[in-house]
């Protein structure tokens, strides 16, 4: 796991200080920390709890309740597989099985080489082109196992061109 250094600590403190007075501040703070650092380090929990006058257990409970929040560093690339009904009706469950086998990981896991994190998503808004996935920030539709394999090969060569 990545070290929680003084720079990371200061960044968390700054985010908490800036946002602690917002209504329902915990979720915006957690999002901001994850956006800035890629995940929410365990050492950030006490800083957040102190800043919001809540217990560490309350902060941890929110982090673990929402699947969006990560407590470990993500891979270099994030792949999300849509699990919504439209994609399921067009074969996303079979695609999901292929993706997991190809990558050798399950949802909420990162490959051993730290290259790919796999996440479920419950709608990408691309229903007409189901099944869909998102690779980093790019939504890809009509994904077949062979198209997925091509995308992963492109990731490994850093030349992702989504069509």
PDB file of C-alpha atoms in Angstrom:
ATOM      1  CA  UNK A   1       0.000   0.000   0.000  1.00  0.00           C
ATOM      2  CA  UNK A   2       1.202   3.487  -0.772  1.00  0.00           C
ATOM      3  CA  UNK A   3       2.676   5.359   2.176  1.00  0.00           C
ATOM      4  CA  UNK A   4       0.589   8.086   3.727  1.00  0.00           C
ATOM      5  CA  UNK A   5       3.261  10.755   3.753  1.00  0.00           C
ATOM      6  CA  UNK A   6       3.196  14.308   5.066  1.00  0.00           C
ATOM      7  CA  UNK A   7       2.065  15.680   1.709  1.00  0.00           C
ATOM      8  CA  UNK A   8      -0.888  13.236   1.616  1.00  0.00           C
ATOM      9  CA  UNK A   9      -1.748  14.104   5.222  1.00  0.00           C
ATOM     10  CA  UNK A  10      -1.663  17.832   4.515  1.00  0.00           C
ATOM     11  CA  UNK A  11      -3.836  17.410   1.438  1.00  0.00           C
ATOM     12  CA  UNK A  12      -6.458  15.532   3.480  1.00  0.00           C
ATOM     13  CA  UNK A  13      -6.320  18.175   6.215  1.00  0.00           C
ATOM     14  CA  UNK A  14      -6.791  20.935   3.642  1.00  0.00           C
ATOM     15  CA  UNK A  15      -9.766  19.174   2.034  1.00  0.00           C
ATOM     16  CA  UNK A  16     -11.430  18.552   5.398  1.00  0.00           C
ATOM     17  CA  UNK A  17     -10.864  22.146   6.519  1.00  0.00           C
ATOM     18  CA  UNK A  18     -12.228  23.538   3.259  1.00  0.00           C
ATOM     19  CA  UNK A  19     -15.348  21.377   3.175  1.00  0.00           C
ATOM     20  CA  UNK A  20     -16.238  20.534   6.781  1.00  0.00           C
ATOM     21  CA  UNK A  21     -18.953  23.185   7.043  1.00  0.00           C
ATOM     22  CA  UNK A  22     -20.874  22.021   3.971  1.00  0.00           C
ATOM     23  CA  UNK A  23     -24.242  20.405   4.679  1.00  0.00           C
ATOM     24  CA  UNK A  24     -23.657  16.633   4.625  1.00  0.00           C
ATOM     25  CA  UNK A  25     -19.934  17.257   4.362  1.00  0.00           C
ATOM     26  CA  UNK A  26     -18.702  13.681   4.719  1.00  0.00           C
ATOM     27  CA  UNK A  27     -19.545  12.485   1.205  1.00  0.00           C
ATOM     28  CA  UNK A  28     -18.102  15.543  -0.564  1.00  0.00           C
ATOM     29  CA  UNK A  29     -14.953  15.224   1.569  1.00  0.00           C
ATOM     30  CA  UNK A  30     -14.575  11.528   0.769  1.00  0.00           C
ATOM     31  CA  UNK A  31     -15.079  12.190  -2.942  1.00  0.00           C
ATOM     32  CA  UNK A  32     -12.552  15.022  -2.914  1.00  0.00           C
ATOM     33  CA  UNK A  33      -9.936  12.923  -1.124  1.00  0.00           C
ATOM     34  CA  UNK A  34     -10.420   9.999  -3.480  1.00  0.00           C
ATOM     35  CA  UNK A  35     -10.301  12.309  -6.498  1.00  0.00           C
ATOM     36  CA  UNK A  36      -7.065  13.847  -5.232  1.00  0.00           C
ATOM     37  CA  UNK A  37      -5.302  10.711  -4.002  1.00  0.00           C
ATOM     38  CA  UNK A  38      -6.954   7.875  -5.903  1.00  0.00           C
ATOM     39  CA  UNK A  39      -8.291   6.218  -2.761  1.00  0.00           C
ATOM     40  CA  UNK A  40      -8.936   6.883   0.917  1.00  0.00           C
ATOM     41  CA  UNK A  41      -5.979   5.776   3.008  1.00  0.00           C
ATOM     42  CA  UNK A  42      -6.745   4.300   6.438  1.00  0.00           C
ATOM     43  CA  UNK A  43      -4.733   7.096   8.074  1.00  0.00           C
ATOM     44  CA  UNK A  44      -7.098   9.682   6.557  1.00  0.00           C
ATOM     45  CA  UNK A  45     -10.048   8.287   8.517  1.00  0.00           C
ATOM     46  CA  UNK A  46      -9.031   9.820  11.853  1.00  0.00           C
ATOM     47  CA  UNK A  47      -8.372  13.200  10.210  1.00  0.00           C
ATOM     48  CA  UNK A  48     -11.837  13.152   8.636  1.00  0.00           C
ATOM     49  CA  UNK A  49     -13.450  11.989  11.894  1.00  0.00           C
ATOM     50  CA  UNK A  50     -11.744  14.719  13.934  1.00  0.00           C
ATOM     51  CA  UNK A  51     -12.641  17.398  11.374  1.00  0.00           C
ATOM     52  CA  UNK A  52     -16.309  16.391  11.364  1.00  0.00           C
ATOM     53  CA  UNK A  53     -16.560  15.636  15.098  1.00  0.00           C
ATOM     54  CA  UNK A  54     -17.541  12.050  14.342  1.00  0.00           C
ATOM     55  CA  UNK A  55     -16.086   8.714  15.320  1.00  0.00           C
ATOM     56  CA  UNK A  56     -13.636   6.795  13.152  1.00  0.00           C
ATOM     57  CA  UNK A  57     -16.233   4.017  13.051  1.00  0.00           C
ATOM     58  CA  UNK A  58     -18.804   6.385  11.531  1.00  0.00           C
ATOM     59  CA  UNK A  59     -16.375   7.497   8.818  1.00  0.00           C
ATOM     60  CA  UNK A  60     -15.266   3.926   8.142  1.00  0.00           C
ATOM     61  CA  UNK A  61     -18.918   2.863   7.943  1.00  0.00           C
ATOM     62  CA  UNK A  62     -19.639   5.394   5.213  1.00  0.00           C
ATOM     63  CA  UNK A  63     -16.507   4.461   3.266  1.00  0.00           C
ATOM     64  CA  UNK A  64     -17.337   0.767   3.339  1.00  0.00           C
ATOM     65  CA  UNK A  65     -21.061   1.256   2.655  1.00  0.00           C
ATOM     66  CA  UNK A  66     -20.511   2.953  -0.688  1.00  0.00           C
ATOM     67  CA  UNK A  67     -18.810   0.708  -3.234  1.00  0.00           C
ATOM     68  CA  UNK A  68     -17.443   3.747  -5.065  1.00  0.00           C
ATOM     69  CA  UNK A  69     -14.889   4.469  -2.343  1.00  0.00           C
ATOM     70  CA  UNK A  70     -11.568   2.667  -2.475  1.00  0.00           C
ATOM     71  CA  UNK A  71      -9.336   1.934   0.504  1.00  0.00           C
ATOM     72  CA  UNK A  72      -6.442   0.687  -1.589  1.00  0.00           C
ATOM     73  CA  UNK A  73      -4.648   2.373  -4.477  1.00  0.00           C
ATOM     74  CA  UNK A  74      -6.335   1.747  -7.833  1.00  0.00           C
ATOM     75  CA  UNK A  75      -4.547   0.234 -10.786  1.00  0.00           C
ATOM     76  CA  UNK A  76      -3.157   2.368 -13.554  1.00  0.00           C
ATOM     77  CA  UNK A  77      -6.394   1.755 -15.490  1.00  0.00           C
ATOM     78  CA  UNK A  78      -9.938   1.256 -14.220  1.00  0.00           C
ATOM     79  CA  UNK A  79     -12.429  -0.888 -16.090  1.00  0.00           C
ATOM     80  CA  UNK A  80     -16.103  -0.771 -15.145  1.00  0.00           C
ATOM     81  CA  UNK A  81     -18.583  -3.344 -16.419  1.00  0.00           C
ATOM     82  CA  UNK A  82     -22.218  -2.251 -16.605  1.00  0.00           C
ATOM     83  CA  UNK A  83     -24.516  -4.508 -14.615  1.00  0.00           C
ATOM     84  CA  UNK A  84     -27.813  -2.725 -15.365  1.00  0.00           C
ATOM     85  CA  UNK A  85     -30.765  -4.592 -16.840  1.00  0.00           C
ATOM     86  CA  UNK A  86     -30.350  -3.380 -20.435  1.00  0.00           C
ATOM     87  CA  UNK A  87     -26.755  -4.560 -20.536  1.00  0.00           C
ATOM     88  CA  UNK A  88     -27.670  -7.821 -18.810  1.00  0.00           C
ATOM     89  CA  UNK A  89     -30.309  -8.494 -21.455  1.00  0.00           C
ATOM     90  CA  UNK A  90     -27.601  -8.091 -24.107  1.00  0.00           C
ATOM     91  CA  UNK A  91     -25.045 -10.414 -22.511  1.00  0.00           C
ATOM     92  CA  UNK A  92     -23.163  -8.435 -19.878  1.00  0.00           C
ATOM     93  CA  UNK A  93     -23.184 -11.348 -17.422  1.00  0.00           C
ATOM     94  CA  UNK A  94     -21.290 -13.506 -19.914  1.00  0.00           C
ATOM     95  CA  UNK A  95     -19.001 -10.563 -20.675  1.00  0.00           C
ATOM     96  CA  UNK A  96     -18.453 -10.046 -16.951  1.00  0.00           C
ATOM     97  CA  UNK A  97     -17.362 -13.672 -16.561  1.00  0.00           C
ATOM     98  CA  UNK A  98     -14.956 -13.303 -19.492  1.00  0.00           C
ATOM     99  CA  UNK A  99     -13.531 -10.036 -18.114  1.00  0.00           C
ATOM    100  CA  UNK A 100     -12.911 -11.569 -14.691  1.00  0.00           C
ATOM    101  CA  UNK A 101     -11.237 -14.609 -16.223  1.00  0.00           C
ATOM    102  CA  UNK A 102      -9.132 -12.546 -18.640  1.00  0.00           C
ATOM    103  CA  UNK A 103      -7.927 -10.168 -15.927  1.00  0.00           C
ATOM    104  CA  UNK A 104      -7.685 -12.821 -13.209  1.00  0.00           C
ATOM    105  CA  UNK A 105      -9.496 -10.593 -10.701  1.00  0.00           C
ATOM    106  CA  UNK A 106     -12.992  -9.949  -9.420  1.00  0.00           C
ATOM    107  CA  UNK A 107     -14.883  -6.738  -8.817  1.00  0.00           C
ATOM    108  CA  UNK A 108     -13.224  -4.310  -6.400  1.00  0.00           C
ATOM    109  CA  UNK A 109      -9.826  -5.880  -7.061  1.00  0.00           C
ATOM    110  CA  UNK A 110      -6.650  -4.778  -8.793  1.00  0.00           C
ATOM    111  CA  UNK A 111      -4.425  -6.992 -10.901  1.00  0.00           C
ATOM    112  CA  UNK A 112      -1.168  -8.188  -9.328  1.00  0.00           C
ATOM    113  CA  UNK A 113       0.824  -5.964 -11.697  1.00  0.00           C
ATOM    114  CA  UNK A 114      -1.214  -2.926 -10.527  1.00  0.00           C
ATOM    115  CA  UNK A 115      -2.261  -2.192 -14.117  1.00  0.00           C
ATOM    116  CA  UNK A 116      -6.049  -2.741 -13.953  1.00  0.00           C
ATOM    117  CA  UNK A 117      -8.747  -2.310 -11.326  1.00  0.00           C
ATOM    118  CA  UNK A 118     -12.146  -3.866 -12.029  1.00  0.00           C
ATOM    119  CA  UNK A 119     -15.347  -2.250 -10.792  1.00  0.00           C
ATOM    120  CA  UNK A 120     -19.066  -2.852 -11.327  1.00  0.00           C
ATOM    121  CA  UNK A 121     -21.234   0.027 -12.432  1.00  0.00           C
ATOM    122  CA  UNK A 122     -25.009   0.075 -12.564  1.00  0.00           C
ATOM    123  CA  UNK A 123     -25.599   2.186 -15.632  1.00  0.00           C
ATOM    124  CA  UNK A 124     -23.352   3.989 -18.057  1.00  0.00           C
ATOM    125  CA  UNK A 125     -26.240   5.575 -19.964  1.00  0.00           C
ATOM    126  CA  UNK A 126     -25.267   3.688 -23.094  1.00  0.00           C
ATOM    127  CA  UNK A 127     -28.190   1.256 -23.125  1.00  0.00           C
ATOM    128  CA  UNK A 128     -28.731   1.370 -26.893  1.00  0.00           C
ATOM    129  CA  UNK A 129     -25.200   0.019 -27.354  1.00  0.00           C
ATOM    130  CA  UNK A 130     -25.279  -2.686 -24.681  1.00  0.00           C
ATOM    131  CA  UNK A 131     -23.346  -4.361 -23.271  1.00  0.00           C
ATOM    132  CA  UNK A 132     -21.149  -1.454 -22.254  1.00  0.00           C
ATOM    133  CA  UNK A 133     -18.016  -0.938 -20.244  1.00  0.00           C
ATOM    134  CA  UNK A 134     -16.019   2.094 -19.237  1.00  0.00           C
ATOM    135  CA  UNK A 135     -12.255   2.065 -19.620  1.00  0.00           C
ATOM    136  CA  UNK A 136     -10.807   4.899 -17.571  1.00  0.00           C
ATOM    137  CA  UNK A 137     -13.025   7.800 -18.734  1.00  0.00           C
ATOM    138  CA  UNK A 138     -14.146   6.284 -22.057  1.00  0.00           C
ATOM    139  CA  UNK A 139     -17.466   4.461 -22.462  1.00  0.00           C
ATOM    140  CA  UNK A 140     -17.340   1.586 -24.943  1.00  0.00           C
ATOM    141  CA  UNK A 141     -20.465  -0.053 -26.338  1.00  0.00           C
ATOM    142  CA  UNK A 142     -21.337  -3.357 -27.986  1.00  0.00           C
ATOM    143  CA  UNK A 143     -18.497  -5.057 -26.163  1.00  0.00           C
ATOM    144  CA  UNK A 144     -17.856  -8.687 -27.007  1.00  0.00           C
ATOM    145  CA  UNK A 145     -15.206 -10.870 -25.395  1.00  0.00           C
ATOM    146  CA  UNK A 146     -12.921 -10.404 -28.405  1.00  0.00           C
ATOM    147  CA  UNK A 147     -13.455  -6.620 -28.408  1.00  0.00           C
ATOM    148  CA  UNK A 148     -12.646  -6.579 -24.697  1.00  0.00           C
ATOM    149  CA  UNK A 149      -9.446  -8.540 -25.314  1.00  0.00           C
ATOM    150  CA  UNK A 150      -8.426  -5.985 -27.949  1.00  0.00           C
ATOM    151  CA  UNK A 151      -9.076  -3.116 -25.539  1.00  0.00           C
ATOM    152  CA  UNK A 152      -6.942  -4.748 -22.846  1.00  0.00           C
ATOM    153  CA  UNK A 153      -4.157  -5.324 -25.371  1.00  0.00           C
ATOM    154  CA  UNK A 154      -4.344  -1.631 -26.291  1.00  0.00           C
ATOM    155  CA  UNK A 155      -4.115  -0.668 -22.626  1.00  0.00           C
ATOM    156  CA  UNK A 156      -0.918  -2.604 -22.259  1.00  0.00           C
ATOM    157  CA  UNK A 157       0.595  -0.665 -25.132  1.00  0.00           C
ATOM    158  CA  UNK A 158      -0.792   2.675 -23.856  1.00  0.00           C
ATOM    159  CA  UNK A 159      -2.562   3.269 -27.158  1.00  0.00           C
ATOM    160  CA  UNK A 160      -6.207   3.056 -26.133  1.00  0.00           C
ATOM    161  CA  UNK A 161      -8.373   4.266 -28.955  1.00  0.00           C
ATOM    162  CA  UNK A 162     -12.035   3.806 -28.103  1.00  0.00           C
ATOM    163  CA  UNK A 163     -14.478   3.654 -30.976  1.00  0.00           C
TER     164      UNK A 163
END
